[in-house]
Amino acid sequence: MKILALVGSNRKKGNTTRIVQLIETRMQSLAQQHDTPLEFETIFLGDLDIHPCRGCRLCFDRGENACPLKDDIVSLRAKMDAVDGLILASPVYVDDVSGLVKTWMDRLAFVCHRPAFSGKCAYPIATVGGSSPNHTLRTMNAALLTWGFHLVGQAGFKMGALASPDEMERYEPEATKVAEALFRAVSQRHASRPALVSLIAFKIQQLAWQREPPDSYDYAYWDGRGWLANERTFYTGHRAHPIKVALARLLGAVIFRFVV
């Protein structure tokens, strides 16, 4: 089992980092209990060289390799490709994700068109001083879901400016829930049982790309994976209930027809 935690804070001893450390400790314990090899890596986005997106659209139109920005996003993308589960952790800045996380998201915007992370699990986490983390979590959820991730859950931690070591104990139960849920989801391949919203998102995108010019990069990506076939109901093989699949296809078609 390979887990990657991306920390969108420059404070390596701050609240966000501490929560990720609690989760890692619990996941390592679970791995020992279940005799499961676990590789857990934490990457601080602030340590990487990731330039802001220029909005040139080359990644959309000609593929991500055409991006003129040569930095660490390629190696980070390779790490994301290689793991089973992703923890995305961000502090709340001005009621949203940190600038580090937003820059990372913007540079991977092309994955919204070409969901490369289907079959992988993700768990977004937000830490906040005293307000609500919900808007920040929605931002992360929107990106991860569109990129093909199976969302195991989400967690928000209200922690003040900087929790003391003693205060950190109160967050251990919630961190344990995150660790147990992600460990279980990866172990039991929960990504093979996509949620209704994931099935709907697939149908909407399928209809959109079916109408693209056959020589477009996105059309070729989808067609090459067999995702444009009308009988295809999701990016990967799955075990979703047939009724849920039928409902998702209907709702996706309606949303595409009247909303998109």
PDB file of C-alpha atoms in Angstrom:
ATOM      1  CA  MET A   1       0.000   0.000   0.000  1.00  0.00           C
ATOM      2  CA  LYS A   2       1.384   3.379  -1.027  1.00  0.00           C
ATOM      3  CA  ILE A   3       0.022   6.592   0.487  1.00  0.00           C
ATOM      4  CA  LEU A   4       1.084  10.108  -0.450  1.00  0.00           C
ATOM      5  CA  ALA A   5       0.290  13.092   1.765  1.00  0.00           C
ATOM      6  CA  LEU A   6       0.529  16.537   0.192  1.00  0.00           C
ATOM      7  CA  VAL A   7       0.795  19.339   2.751  1.00  0.00           C
ATOM      8  CA  GLY A   8      -0.151  22.797   1.514  1.00  0.00           C
ATOM      9  CA  SER A   9       1.454  24.692   4.372  1.00  0.00           C
ATOM     10  CA  ASN A  10       4.937  26.143   4.778  1.00  0.00           C
ATOM     11  CA  ARG A  11       4.747  25.543   8.526  1.00  0.00           C
ATOM     12  CA  LYS A  12       6.409  22.170   8.990  1.00  0.00           C
ATOM     13  CA  LYS A  13       5.531  22.166  12.667  1.00  0.00           C
ATOM     14  CA  GLY A  14       2.109  23.708  12.217  1.00  0.00           C
ATOM     15  CA  ASN A  15      -1.373  22.316  12.718  1.00  0.00           C
ATOM     16  CA  THR A  16      -1.747  20.833   9.241  1.00  0.00           C
ATOM     17  CA  THR A  17       1.542  18.960   9.476  1.00  0.00           C
ATOM     18  CA  ARG A  18       0.719  17.646  12.938  1.00  0.00           C
ATOM     19  CA  ILE A  19      -2.624  16.258  11.797  1.00  0.00           C
ATOM     20  CA  VAL A  20      -0.942  14.454   8.899  1.00  0.00           C
ATOM     21  CA  GLN A  21       1.604  13.022  11.327  1.00  0.00           C
ATOM     22  CA  LEU A  22      -1.189  11.711  13.561  1.00  0.00           C
ATOM     23  CA  ILE A  23      -2.798  10.037  10.561  1.00  0.00           C
ATOM     24  CA  GLU A  24       0.492   8.509   9.432  1.00  0.00           C
ATOM     25  CA  THR A  25       1.192   7.099  12.900  1.00  0.00           C
ATOM     26  CA  ARG A  26      -2.214   5.441  13.006  1.00  0.00           C
ATOM     27  CA  MET A  27      -1.893   4.066   9.460  1.00  0.00           C
ATOM     28  CA  GLN A  28       1.516   2.591  10.261  1.00  0.00           C
ATOM     29  CA  SER A  29      -0.042   0.904  13.290  1.00  0.00           C
ATOM     30  CA  LEU A  30      -2.880  -0.494  11.175  1.00  0.00           C
ATOM     31  CA  ALA A  31      -0.408  -1.769   8.605  1.00  0.00           C
ATOM     32  CA  GLN A  32       1.477  -3.667  11.301  1.00  0.00           C
ATOM     33  CA  GLN A  33      -1.730  -5.123  12.714  1.00  0.00           C
ATOM     34  CA  HIS A  34      -2.839  -6.359   9.296  1.00  0.00           C
ATOM     35  CA  ASP A  35       0.637  -7.384   8.127  1.00  0.00           C
ATOM     36  CA  THR A  36       0.321  -4.979   5.197  1.00  0.00           C
ATOM     37  CA  PRO A  37       3.419  -3.317   3.731  1.00  0.00           C
ATOM     38  CA  LEU A  38       2.891   0.447   3.842  1.00  0.00           C
ATOM     39  CA  GLU A  39       4.872   3.212   2.191  1.00  0.00           C
ATOM     40  CA  PHE A  40       3.766   6.593   3.521  1.00  0.00           C
ATOM     41  CA  GLU A  41       5.399   9.678   2.052  1.00  0.00           C
ATOM     42  CA  THR A  42       4.738  13.286   3.010  1.00  0.00           C
ATOM     43  CA  ILE A  43       5.585  16.053   0.567  1.00  0.00           C
ATOM     44  CA  PHE A  44       5.430  19.742   1.444  1.00  0.00           C
ATOM     45  CA  LEU A  45       4.274  21.648  -1.608  1.00  0.00           C
ATOM     46  CA  GLY A  46       6.297  24.617  -0.414  1.00  0.00           C
ATOM     47  CA  ASP A  47       9.504  22.607  -0.878  1.00  0.00           C
ATOM     48  CA  LEU A  48       8.796  22.114  -4.579  1.00  0.00           C
ATOM     49  CA  ASP A  49       9.351  24.429  -7.504  1.00  0.00           C
ATOM     50  CA  ILE A  50       5.842  24.775  -8.939  1.00  0.00           C
ATOM     51  CA  HIS A  51       5.260  27.872 -11.040  1.00  0.00           C
ATOM     52  CA  PRO A  52       1.838  29.513 -11.390  1.00  0.00           C
ATOM     53  CA  CYS A  53      -0.175  28.490 -14.438  1.00  0.00           C
ATOM     54  CA  ARG A  54       0.116  30.905 -17.383  1.00  0.00           C
ATOM     55  CA  GLY A  55      -3.284  30.052 -18.808  1.00  0.00           C
ATOM     56  CA  CYS A  56      -1.836  29.222 -22.232  1.00  0.00           C
ATOM     57  CA  ARG A  57      -4.049  26.106 -22.586  1.00  0.00           C
ATOM     58  CA  LEU A  58      -1.263  24.078 -24.189  1.00  0.00           C
ATOM     59  CA  CYS A  59      -1.835  21.273 -21.671  1.00  0.00           C
ATOM     60  CA  PHE A  60      -5.474  21.105 -22.770  1.00  0.00           C
ATOM     61  CA  ASP A  61      -4.929  21.384 -26.498  1.00  0.00           C
ATOM     62  CA  ARG A  62      -1.628  19.577 -27.052  1.00  0.00           C
ATOM     63  CA  GLY A  63      -1.114  17.541 -23.890  1.00  0.00           C
ATOM     64  CA  GLU A  64       0.594  18.165 -20.574  1.00  0.00           C
ATOM     65  CA  ASN A  65       4.044  17.535 -22.046  1.00  0.00           C
ATOM     66  CA  ALA A  66       3.598  20.719 -24.080  1.00  0.00           C
ATOM     67  CA  CYS A  67       3.552  22.869 -20.929  1.00  0.00           C
ATOM     68  CA  PRO A  68       6.247  25.566 -21.233  1.00  0.00           C
ATOM     69  CA  LEU A  69       6.862  25.572 -17.473  1.00  0.00           C
ATOM     70  CA  LYS A  70       9.671  23.189 -16.560  1.00  0.00           C
ATOM     71  CA  ASP A  71       9.543  22.580 -12.846  1.00  0.00           C
ATOM     72  CA  ASP A  72       8.647  19.928 -10.259  1.00  0.00           C
ATOM     73  CA  ILE A  73       5.040  19.344 -11.336  1.00  0.00           C
ATOM     74  CA  VAL A  74       6.094  16.482 -13.637  1.00  0.00           C
ATOM     75  CA  SER A  75       7.917  14.532 -10.915  1.00  0.00           C
ATOM     76  CA  LEU A  76       5.098  15.197  -8.455  1.00  0.00           C
ATOM     77  CA  ARG A  77       2.555  13.944 -10.975  1.00  0.00           C
ATOM     78  CA  ALA A  78       4.623  10.751 -11.343  1.00  0.00           C
ATOM     79  CA  LYS A  79       4.483  10.212  -7.579  1.00  0.00           C
ATOM     80  CA  MET A  80       0.716  10.687  -7.622  1.00  0.00           C
ATOM     81  CA  ASP A  81       0.417   8.136 -10.411  1.00  0.00           C
ATOM     82  CA  ALA A  82       2.331   5.570  -8.361  1.00  0.00           C
ATOM     83  CA  VAL A  83       0.282   5.627  -5.141  1.00  0.00           C
ATOM     84  CA  ASP A  84      -2.935   3.946  -4.037  1.00  0.00           C
ATOM     85  CA  GLY A  85      -4.193   6.745  -1.829  1.00  0.00           C
ATOM     86  CA  LEU A  86      -3.752  10.502  -1.523  1.00  0.00           C
ATOM     87  CA  ILE A  87      -4.148  12.752   1.506  1.00  0.00           C
ATOM     88  CA  LEU A  88      -4.536  16.396   0.526  1.00  0.00           C
ATOM     89  CA  ALA A  89      -4.078  18.653   3.541  1.00  0.00           C
ATOM     90  CA  SER A  90      -4.472  22.417   3.465  1.00  0.00           C
ATOM     91  CA  PRO A  91      -4.797  25.161   6.043  1.00  0.00           C
ATOM     92  CA  VAL A  92      -7.715  27.521   5.503  1.00  0.00           C
ATOM     93  CA  TYR A  93      -6.529  30.846   4.107  1.00  0.00           C
ATOM     94  CA  VAL A  94      -9.216  33.493   3.486  1.00  0.00           C
ATOM     95  CA  ASP A  95     -11.928  30.817   3.588  1.00  0.00           C
ATOM     96  CA  ASP A  96     -10.245  28.632   0.954  1.00  0.00           C
ATOM     97  CA  VAL A  97      -7.214  26.469   0.206  1.00  0.00           C
ATOM     98  CA  SER A  98      -3.729  27.885   0.595  1.00  0.00           C
ATOM     99  CA  GLY A  99      -1.967  29.463  -2.360  1.00  0.00           C
ATOM    100  CA  LEU A 100       0.360  26.455  -2.524  1.00  0.00           C
ATOM    101  CA  VAL A 101      -2.571  24.100  -3.010  1.00  0.00           C
ATOM    102  CA  LYS A 102      -4.338  26.361  -5.510  1.00  0.00           C
ATOM    103  CA  THR A 103      -1.204  26.709  -7.636  1.00  0.00           C
ATOM    104  CA  TRP A 104      -0.786  22.915  -7.626  1.00  0.00           C
ATOM    105  CA  MET A 105      -4.439  22.465  -8.609  1.00  0.00           C
ATOM    106  CA  ASP A 106      -4.197  24.993 -11.430  1.00  0.00           C
ATOM    107  CA  ARG A 107      -1.157  23.254 -12.884  1.00  0.00           C
ATOM    108  CA  LEU A 108      -3.083  19.975 -12.986  1.00  0.00           C
ATOM    109  CA  ALA A 109      -6.205  21.520 -14.505  1.00  0.00           C
ATOM    110  CA  PHE A 110      -5.838  19.359 -17.603  1.00  0.00           C
ATOM    111  CA  VAL A 111      -6.678  16.314 -15.465  1.00  0.00           C
ATOM    112  CA  CYS A 112     -10.224  17.694 -15.264  1.00  0.00           C
ATOM    113  CA  HIS A 113     -10.466  16.776 -18.956  1.00  0.00           C
ATOM    114  CA  ARG A 114      -8.403  13.604 -18.711  1.00  0.00           C
ATOM    115  CA  PRO A 115      -9.114  11.967 -15.304  1.00  0.00           C
ATOM    116  CA  ALA A 116      -5.845  10.127 -14.805  1.00  0.00           C
ATOM    117  CA  PHE A 117      -6.409   9.183 -11.158  1.00  0.00           C
ATOM    118  CA  SER A 118      -9.442   6.943 -11.543  1.00  0.00           C
ATOM    119  CA  GLY A 119      -9.145   3.885  -9.327  1.00  0.00           C
ATOM    120  CA  LYS A 120      -7.282   5.758  -6.586  1.00  0.00           C
ATOM    121  CA  CYS A 121      -8.602   6.901  -3.204  1.00  0.00           C
ATOM    122  CA  ALA A 122      -8.303  10.408  -1.772  1.00  0.00           C
ATOM    123  CA  TYR A 123      -9.048  12.051   1.568  1.00  0.00           C
ATOM    124  CA  PRO A 124      -9.055  15.879   1.764  1.00  0.00           C
ATOM    125  CA  ILE A 125      -8.243  17.524   5.095  1.00  0.00           C
ATOM    126  CA  ALA A 126      -8.498  21.162   6.140  1.00  0.00           C
ATOM    127  CA  THR A 127      -7.240  22.825   9.301  1.00  0.00           C
ATOM    128  CA  VAL A 128      -8.630  26.152  10.439  1.00  0.00           C
ATOM    129  CA  GLY A 129      -8.282  28.538  13.346  1.00  0.00           C
ATOM    130  CA  GLY A 130     -11.904  28.992  14.305  1.00  0.00           C
ATOM    131  CA  SER A 131     -14.123  29.462  11.257  1.00  0.00           C
ATOM    132  CA  SER A 132     -15.659  26.819   9.008  1.00  0.00           C
ATOM    133  CA  PRO A 133     -13.455  24.575   6.833  1.00  0.00           C
ATOM    134  CA  ASN A 134     -16.360  23.643   4.556  1.00  0.00           C
ATOM    135  CA  HIS A 135     -15.613  25.947   1.625  1.00  0.00           C
ATOM    136  CA  THR A 136     -11.989  24.809   1.587  1.00  0.00           C
ATOM    137  CA  LEU A 137     -13.058  21.172   1.607  1.00  0.00           C
ATOM    138  CA  ARG A 138     -15.488  21.811  -1.251  1.00  0.00           C
ATOM    139  CA  THR A 139     -12.668  23.284  -3.321  1.00  0.00           C
ATOM    140  CA  MET A 140     -10.505  20.218  -2.758  1.00  0.00           C
ATOM    141  CA  ASN A 141     -13.398  17.819  -3.289  1.00  0.00           C
ATOM    142  CA  ALA A 142     -14.296  19.412  -6.622  1.00  0.00           C
ATOM    143  CA  ALA A 143     -10.780  18.980  -7.996  1.00  0.00           C
ATOM    144  CA  LEU A 144     -10.215  15.466  -6.673  1.00  0.00           C
ATOM    145  CA  LEU A 145     -13.591  14.195  -7.842  1.00  0.00           C
ATOM    146  CA  THR A 146     -13.168  15.651 -11.325  1.00  0.00           C
ATOM    147  CA  TRP A 147      -9.696  14.116 -11.547  1.00  0.00           C
ATOM    148  CA  GLY A 148     -11.203  10.663 -11.042  1.00  0.00           C
ATOM    149  CA  PHE A 149     -10.348  10.034  -7.397  1.00  0.00           C
ATOM    150  CA  HIS A 150     -12.689   8.052  -5.166  1.00  0.00           C
ATOM    151  CA  LEU A 151     -13.395  10.358  -2.216  1.00  0.00           C
ATOM    152  CA  VAL A 152     -13.230   8.284   0.948  1.00  0.00           C
ATOM    153  CA  GLY A 153     -14.372  11.160   3.143  1.00  0.00           C
ATOM    154  CA  GLN A 154     -13.325  14.589   4.333  1.00  0.00           C
ATOM    155  CA  ALA A 155     -12.241  16.082   7.631  1.00  0.00           C
ATOM    156  CA  GLY A 156     -11.999  19.594   9.030  1.00  0.00           C
ATOM    157  CA  PHE A 157     -10.057  20.412  12.193  1.00  0.00           C
ATOM    158  CA  LYS A 158     -10.670  23.620  14.175  1.00  0.00           C
ATOM    159  CA  MET A 159      -7.412  24.125  16.034  1.00  0.00           C
ATOM    160  CA  GLY A 160      -6.760  27.788  16.766  1.00  0.00           C
ATOM    161  CA  ALA A 161      -3.568  29.493  15.622  1.00  0.00           C
ATOM    162  CA  LEU A 162      -1.232  26.730  16.811  1.00  0.00           C
ATOM    163  CA  ALA A 163      -2.307  23.823  18.975  1.00  0.00           C
ATOM    164  CA  SER A 164      -0.014  22.863  21.847  1.00  0.00           C
ATOM    165  CA  PRO A 165       1.234  19.257  22.151  1.00  0.00           C
ATOM    166  CA  ASP A 166      -1.299  18.652  24.924  1.00  0.00           C
ATOM    167  CA  GLU A 167      -4.126  20.067  22.825  1.00  0.00           C
ATOM    168  CA  MET A 168      -3.203  17.766  19.948  1.00  0.00           C
ATOM    169  CA  GLU A 169      -4.524  14.813  21.941  1.00  0.00           C
ATOM    170  CA  ARG A 170      -8.099  15.959  21.415  1.00  0.00           C
ATOM    171  CA  TYR A 171      -7.676  15.534  17.643  1.00  0.00           C
ATOM    172  CA  GLU A 172      -6.381  11.974  17.811  1.00  0.00           C
ATOM    173  CA  PRO A 173      -9.844  10.329  17.595  1.00  0.00           C
ATOM    174  CA  GLU A 174     -10.755  12.194  14.400  1.00  0.00           C
ATOM    175  CA  ALA A 175      -7.320  11.578  12.894  1.00  0.00           C
ATOM    176  CA  THR A 176      -7.742   7.901  13.723  1.00  0.00           C
ATOM    177  CA  LYS A 177     -11.066   7.848  11.863  1.00  0.00           C
ATOM    178  CA  VAL A 178      -9.376   9.313   8.794  1.00  0.00           C
ATOM    179  CA  ALA A 179      -6.554   6.774   8.947  1.00  0.00           C
ATOM    180  CA  GLU A 180      -8.892   3.826   9.428  1.00  0.00           C
ATOM    181  CA  ALA A 181     -11.236   4.921   6.641  1.00  0.00           C
ATOM    182  CA  LEU A 182      -8.429   5.447   4.129  1.00  0.00           C
ATOM    183  CA  PHE A 183      -6.672   2.219   5.079  1.00  0.00           C
ATOM    184  CA  ARG A 184      -9.919   0.279   4.721  1.00  0.00           C
ATOM    185  CA  ALA A 185     -10.831   1.955   1.442  1.00  0.00           C
ATOM    186  CA  VAL A 186      -7.493   1.153  -0.177  1.00  0.00           C
ATOM    187  CA  SER A 187      -7.359  -2.381   1.250  1.00  0.00           C
ATOM    188  CA  GLN A 188     -10.889  -3.248   0.167  1.00  0.00           C
ATOM    189  CA  ARG A 189     -10.687  -1.408  -3.156  1.00  0.00           C
ATOM    190  CA  HIS A 190     -13.573   0.927  -2.364  1.00  0.00           C
ATOM    191  CA  ALA A 191     -12.720   2.813  -5.547  1.00  0.00           C
ATOM    192  CA  SER A 192     -14.329  -0.098  -7.384  1.00  0.00           C
ATOM    193  CA  ARG A 193     -17.659   0.963  -5.861  1.00  0.00           C
ATOM    194  CA  PRO A 194     -17.951   4.559  -7.104  1.00  0.00           C
ATOM    195  CA  ALA A 195     -20.379   6.981  -5.517  1.00  0.00           C
ATOM    196  CA  LEU A 196     -23.423   8.203  -7.409  1.00  0.00           C
ATOM    197  CA  VAL A 197     -21.848  11.622  -7.970  1.00  0.00           C
ATOM    198  CA  SER A 198     -18.762   9.991  -9.516  1.00  0.00           C
ATOM    199  CA  LEU A 199     -20.896   7.967 -11.914  1.00  0.00           C
ATOM    200  CA  ILE A 200     -22.837  11.096 -12.860  1.00  0.00           C
ATOM    201  CA  ALA A 201     -19.617  13.042 -13.452  1.00  0.00           C
ATOM    202  CA  PHE A 202     -18.375  10.294 -15.762  1.00  0.00           C
ATOM    203  CA  LYS A 203     -21.571  10.343 -17.809  1.00  0.00           C
ATOM    204  CA  ILE A 204     -21.488  14.132 -18.197  1.00  0.00           C
ATOM    205  CA  GLN A 205     -17.874  14.067 -19.347  1.00  0.00           C
ATOM    206  CA  GLN A 206     -18.517  11.129 -21.657  1.00  0.00           C
ATOM    207  CA  LEU A 207     -21.290  13.010 -23.425  1.00  0.00           C
ATOM    208  CA  ALA A 208     -19.132  16.119 -23.670  1.00  0.00           C
ATOM    209  CA  TRP A 209     -16.126  14.391 -25.211  1.00  0.00           C
ATOM    210  CA  GLN A 210     -18.258  12.335 -27.582  1.00  0.00           C
ATOM    211  CA  ARG A 211     -19.062  15.650 -29.238  1.00  0.00           C
ATOM    212  CA  GLU A 212     -15.441  16.768 -29.508  1.00  0.00           C
ATOM    213  CA  PRO A 213     -13.626  16.722 -32.868  1.00  0.00           C
ATOM    214  CA  PRO A 214     -11.976  13.296 -33.307  1.00  0.00           C
ATOM    215  CA  ASP A 215      -8.583  14.948 -33.795  1.00  0.00           C
ATOM    216  CA  SER A 216      -8.695  16.758 -30.438  1.00  0.00           C
ATOM    217  CA  TYR A 217      -6.340  15.676 -27.657  1.00  0.00           C
ATOM    218  CA  ASP A 218      -9.148  15.020 -25.180  1.00  0.00           C
ATOM    219  CA  TYR A 219     -11.149  12.931 -27.659  1.00  0.00           C
ATOM    220  CA  ALA A 220      -8.092  10.802 -28.411  1.00  0.00           C
ATOM    221  CA  TYR A 221      -7.425  10.312 -24.684  1.00  0.00           C
ATOM    222  CA  TRP A 222     -10.966   9.169 -23.950  1.00  0.00           C
ATOM    223  CA  ASP A 223     -11.332   7.109 -27.101  1.00  0.00           C
ATOM    224  CA  GLY A 224      -8.006   5.367 -26.532  1.00  0.00           C
ATOM    225  CA  ARG A 225      -9.233   4.113 -23.164  1.00  0.00           C
ATOM    226  CA  GLY A 226     -12.600   2.980 -24.442  1.00  0.00           C
ATOM    227  CA  TRP A 227     -14.386   5.566 -22.320  1.00  0.00           C
ATOM    228  CA  LEU A 228     -16.455   6.950 -25.204  1.00  0.00           C
ATOM    229  CA  ALA A 229     -18.269   3.669 -25.850  1.00  0.00           C
ATOM    230  CA  ASN A 230     -21.942   4.085 -24.933  1.00  0.00           C
ATOM    231  CA  GLU A 231     -21.901   0.896 -22.882  1.00  0.00           C
ATOM    232  CA  ARG A 232     -19.033   2.199 -20.740  1.00  0.00           C
ATOM    233  CA  THR A 233     -20.350   3.406 -17.380  1.00  0.00           C
ATOM    234  CA  PHE A 234     -17.165   4.412 -15.537  1.00  0.00           C
ATOM    235  CA  TYR A 235     -13.444   4.934 -15.992  1.00  0.00           C
ATOM    236  CA  THR A 236     -12.557   1.567 -14.466  1.00  0.00           C
ATOM    237  CA  GLY A 237     -14.315  -1.722 -13.900  1.00  0.00           C
ATOM    238  CA  HIS A 238     -16.599  -1.381 -10.902  1.00  0.00           C
ATOM    239  CA  ARG A 239     -19.110  -3.098  -8.653  1.00  0.00           C
ATOM    240  CA  ALA A 240     -21.716  -0.355  -8.359  1.00  0.00           C
ATOM    241  CA  HIS A 241     -25.329  -1.526  -8.145  1.00  0.00           C
ATOM    242  CA  PRO A 242     -27.035  -1.600 -11.570  1.00  0.00           C
ATOM    243  CA  ILE A 243     -29.857   0.625 -10.314  1.00  0.00           C
ATOM    244  CA  LYS A 244     -27.360   3.251  -9.149  1.00  0.00           C
ATOM    245  CA  VAL A 245     -25.590   3.049 -12.498  1.00  0.00           C
ATOM    246  CA  ALA A 246     -28.841   3.481 -14.426  1.00  0.00           C
ATOM    247  CA  LEU A 247     -29.858   6.439 -12.258  1.00  0.00           C
ATOM    248  CA  ALA A 248     -26.454   8.068 -12.712  1.00  0.00           C
ATOM    249  CA  ARG A 249     -26.621   7.708 -16.482  1.00  0.00           C
ATOM    250  CA  LEU A 250     -30.089   9.251 -16.538  1.00  0.00           C
ATOM    251  CA  LEU A 251     -29.175  12.145 -14.253  1.00  0.00           C
ATOM    252  CA  GLY A 252     -25.923  12.739 -16.104  1.00  0.00           C
ATOM    253  CA  ALA A 253     -27.739  12.939 -19.426  1.00  0.00           C
ATOM    254  CA  VAL A 254     -30.335  15.343 -18.011  1.00  0.00           C
ATOM    255  CA  ILE A 255     -27.690  17.585 -16.439  1.00  0.00           C
ATOM    256  CA  PHE A 256     -25.697  17.633 -19.654  1.00  0.00           C
ATOM    257  CA  ARG A 257     -28.778  18.434 -21.713  1.00  0.00           C
ATOM    258  CA  PHE A 258     -30.169  21.252 -19.587  1.00  0.00           C
ATOM    259  CA  VAL A 259     -27.291  22.556 -17.461  1.00  0.00           C
ATOM    260  CA  VAL A 260     -23.909  22.035 -19.086  1.00  0.00           C
TER     261      VAL A 260
END
